[in-house]
Amino acid sequence: MISYEYPLNERIRTLLRLEDLFRKHAHFCSSDAPLDNHAGLLSLFEILEVAGRADLKVDLVQELERQRQILISFRNNPEISEEALSGALYEIEQASSGLLAMAGKIGQYLRENEWLMGIRSRAAIPGGVCQFDLPSYHFWLSREADARRRDLDTWARPMAPIRSGLEIVLRLLRSSGRPEELQAKAGTFQMTMAGRTAQMLRIRIPRSEPVIPEISANKYALNIRFMLPETVVRPRVAERDIPFELTFCSL
């Protein structure tokens, strides 16, 4: 199955973007290749840009506290494992403590690094980080891989509480819904929301079905068109019945 996630509000959209960027950052920064490390640094700049757009830290702390109170209410419930519950509470408390310990604006320490901000501004220009534009950056990329990775870790480590907090929130969000097995007639599916509240939709499609969901949703209706993955001609609806799973996720 291939999963597609569709956020229904700006807060979840931001968390999903950050999750994707943190994953890419970790992948490229673990490599020995200079070009991979370059991609890792660019993803850190993107994290800085996305995380700085909203009061992300406060939102995460509030949501973690809300989930902590919900979990506390499950104590002494014979159907709930006390060990699992204690582990979940500890994880949430650790993430909250890390977020509360972050002082000032997210990523301010990066903005105060003139060398990094010089690379960031040049990277916004196509081909702007060539060796003749940024000789000091070319020198850094030519250093030993271990030295580069140490620097990348130093620059990213203060952001770790953000990643820990959003991972917990998204994990709880994804596990909150119950998948429904449905079928899109002639490649199209429509339904009224009828009082349903959700923060994110999850759609799972069998890998044997080469289609891509095109989703539009509001508080009144949900529309999904399953498109053929054509890259040369204009996309077309797959005019056949498509089986899929739909999950409404909400915290």
XYZ file of C-alpha atoms in Angstrom:
251
model
C 0.000 0.000 0.000
C 1.078 3.600 -0.668
C -0.040 6.201 1.896
C -1.001 9.798 1.140
C -1.693 12.331 3.882
C -3.741 15.493 3.458
C -3.710 18.112 6.246
C -6.941 19.982 6.889
C -5.472 22.949 8.761
C -2.338 25.066 8.644
C -0.896 23.721 11.905
C -0.850 20.099 10.719
C 0.435 21.235 7.315
C 3.410 22.867 9.049
C 4.126 19.770 11.159
C 4.070 17.482 8.117
C 6.424 19.779 6.211
C 8.821 19.903 9.138
C 8.704 16.120 9.563
C 9.655 15.701 5.900
C 12.480 18.244 6.189
C 13.891 16.693 9.376
C 13.881 13.275 7.695
C 15.750 14.614 4.667
C 18.180 16.509 6.875
C 19.036 13.381 8.867
C 19.507 11.345 5.687
C 21.827 13.779 3.915
C 23.819 14.709 7.020
C 24.691 11.070 7.770
C 26.496 10.746 4.434
C 30.221 11.156 3.763
C 29.594 12.853 0.405
C 30.082 16.659 0.313
C 27.094 17.143 -2.007
C 24.864 15.189 0.376
C 26.073 17.335 3.280
C 25.310 20.411 1.180
C 21.743 19.135 0.718
C 21.562 18.513 4.467
C 22.564 22.097 5.215
C 19.983 23.436 2.738
C 17.288 21.350 4.453
C 18.307 22.923 7.772
C 17.751 26.357 6.242
C 14.295 25.177 5.103
C 13.535 23.946 8.640
C 14.517 27.370 9.936
C 12.183 29.029 7.426
C 9.158 26.810 8.106
C 9.559 26.672 11.903
C 9.882 30.437 12.146
C 6.533 31.195 10.486
C 4.294 30.481 13.471
C 4.387 30.134 17.248
C 5.284 26.499 16.780
C 6.865 25.909 20.181
C 3.781 27.098 22.100
C 1.462 25.021 19.886
C 3.505 21.863 20.479
C 3.751 22.401 24.239
C -0.007 22.968 24.507
C -0.847 19.900 22.433
C 1.578 17.699 24.384
C 0.075 18.892 27.671
C -3.421 18.128 26.374
C -2.357 14.610 25.419
C -0.635 14.164 28.780
C -3.866 14.986 30.610
C -5.771 12.515 28.420
C -3.263 9.756 29.192
C -3.334 10.505 32.925
C -7.090 9.898 32.871
C -6.387 6.308 31.761
C -4.472 5.458 34.942
C -5.885 2.564 36.988
C -7.809 1.368 33.935
C -7.444 -2.461 33.901
C -7.584 -2.491 30.086
C -4.548 -0.200 29.786
C -0.978 -1.385 30.357
C 0.495 0.721 33.176
C 3.984 0.140 31.792
C 3.029 1.392 28.322
C 1.143 4.321 29.824
C 4.094 5.335 31.995
C 6.411 5.106 28.995
C 4.155 7.339 26.896
C 3.822 9.890 29.696
C 7.585 9.955 30.225
C 8.180 10.523 26.499
C 5.697 13.416 26.423
C 7.143 14.994 29.579
C 10.686 14.777 28.195
C 9.611 16.382 24.911
C 7.756 19.165 26.732
C 10.745 19.865 28.970
C 13.006 20.117 25.926
C 10.657 22.568 24.219
C 10.274 24.726 27.333
C 14.062 24.866 27.684
C 14.404 26.447 24.228
C 15.052 30.138 24.770
C 14.106 32.883 22.334
C 12.962 32.575 18.749
C 13.374 29.183 17.090
C 16.712 29.031 15.265
C 17.900 32.458 16.410
C 21.391 31.031 16.992
C 21.529 30.186 13.268
C 20.389 33.661 12.238
C 23.218 35.123 14.308
C 25.825 33.056 12.416
C 26.879 35.400 9.604
C 28.769 32.671 7.747
C 25.725 30.389 7.603
C 23.383 33.227 6.682
C 25.750 34.171 3.850
C 25.434 30.634 2.479
C 21.664 30.746 2.941
C 21.293 33.971 0.961
C 23.577 32.760 -1.839
C 21.741 29.402 -1.987
C 18.552 31.263 -2.929
C 20.273 32.257 -6.202
C 20.468 29.553 -8.911
C 24.088 28.388 -8.951
C 24.891 30.900 -6.217
C 27.085 28.633 -4.094
C 29.808 27.936 -6.649
C 33.352 27.881 -5.285
C 34.153 31.328 -6.730
C 31.084 32.782 -4.953
C 31.758 31.190 -1.564
C 35.387 30.009 -1.313
C 35.086 29.524 2.463
C 32.113 27.206 1.933
C 34.059 25.320 -0.739
C 36.830 24.877 1.831
C 34.324 23.550 4.391
C 32.912 21.054 1.889
C 36.490 19.877 1.234
C 37.114 19.048 4.910
C 37.029 15.523 6.297
C 33.546 14.016 6.420
C 33.708 13.588 10.215
C 34.442 17.296 10.681
C 31.533 18.273 8.438
C 29.148 15.943 10.258
C 30.216 17.358 13.628
C 29.424 20.864 12.413
C 26.076 19.787 10.968
C 25.167 18.079 14.239
C 26.154 21.182 16.232
C 23.947 23.398 14.066
C 20.954 21.035 14.175
C 21.063 19.784 17.782
C 19.230 22.782 19.325
C 16.308 21.997 16.978
C 15.958 18.438 18.362
C 13.119 19.288 20.809
C 11.018 20.541 17.901
C 11.504 17.270 16.047
C 10.753 15.178 19.156
C 7.582 17.129 19.895
C 6.170 17.023 16.384
C 6.963 13.308 16.024
C 4.891 12.534 19.128
C 1.979 14.712 18.006
C 1.935 13.239 14.491
C 2.226 9.687 15.797
C -0.776 10.230 18.061
C -2.673 11.894 15.214
C -2.022 9.014 12.806
C -3.137 6.424 15.349
C -6.330 8.309 16.218
C -8.430 7.182 13.253
C -9.954 3.936 12.066
C -9.437 3.078 8.371
C -12.496 2.477 6.194
C -12.323 0.337 3.052
C -14.008 2.210 0.222
C -14.214 2.272 -3.560
C -14.054 5.188 -5.969
C -16.511 4.587 -8.797
C -15.005 5.496 -12.171
C -12.029 7.007 -10.332
C -14.078 9.519 -8.333
C -15.210 9.531 -4.700
C -17.442 12.072 -2.950
C -18.937 12.228 0.514
C -20.507 14.795 2.810
C -18.649 15.420 6.046
C -21.941 15.257 8.008
C -20.464 16.562 11.242
C -17.166 14.707 10.948
C -14.245 16.623 12.381
C -10.723 15.831 11.262
C -7.318 17.437 11.190
C -5.844 15.123 8.581
C -6.938 12.541 6.015
C -4.943 9.406 5.281
C -5.492 7.563 2.016
C -3.911 4.170 1.297
C -3.928 2.703 -2.203
C -2.710 -0.742 -3.308
C 0.627 -0.557 -5.115
C -0.981 -2.502 -7.925
C -3.148 0.571 -8.663
C -0.968 3.171 -10.467
C -3.067 6.192 -9.515
C -2.549 9.404 -7.547
C -5.268 10.926 -5.317
C -6.209 14.536 -5.966
C -7.981 15.711 -2.823
C -10.180 18.687 -2.027
C -11.978 18.975 1.288
C -13.765 21.449 3.538
C -16.109 21.174 6.510
C -19.005 20.267 4.214
C -17.671 17.785 1.660
C -14.761 15.594 0.614
C -13.881 15.005 -3.051
C -11.182 12.635 -4.297
C -10.208 12.076 -7.911
C -7.763 9.285 -8.698
C -5.514 10.495 -11.497
C -3.272 8.529 -13.836
C 0.402 9.343 -13.108
C 1.184 10.729 -16.535
C 4.047 13.235 -16.710
C 4.013 14.118 -20.416
C 0.368 14.727 -21.268
C -2.372 16.425 -19.283
C -3.373 14.329 -16.204
C -6.546 12.294 -16.628
C -8.930 10.637 -14.188
C -8.551 6.874 -14.003
C -11.971 5.912 -15.308
C -12.263 2.642 -13.428
C -13.235 1.567 -9.911
C -10.363 2.131 -7.448
C -10.272 0.406 -4.018
C -8.693 2.463 -1.231
C -8.586 3.026 2.517
C -9.668 6.321 4.054
C -8.881 7.407 7.625
C -10.086 10.553 9.361
C -7.458 11.560 11.934
C -8.131 13.993 14.771
C -6.638 14.669 18.209
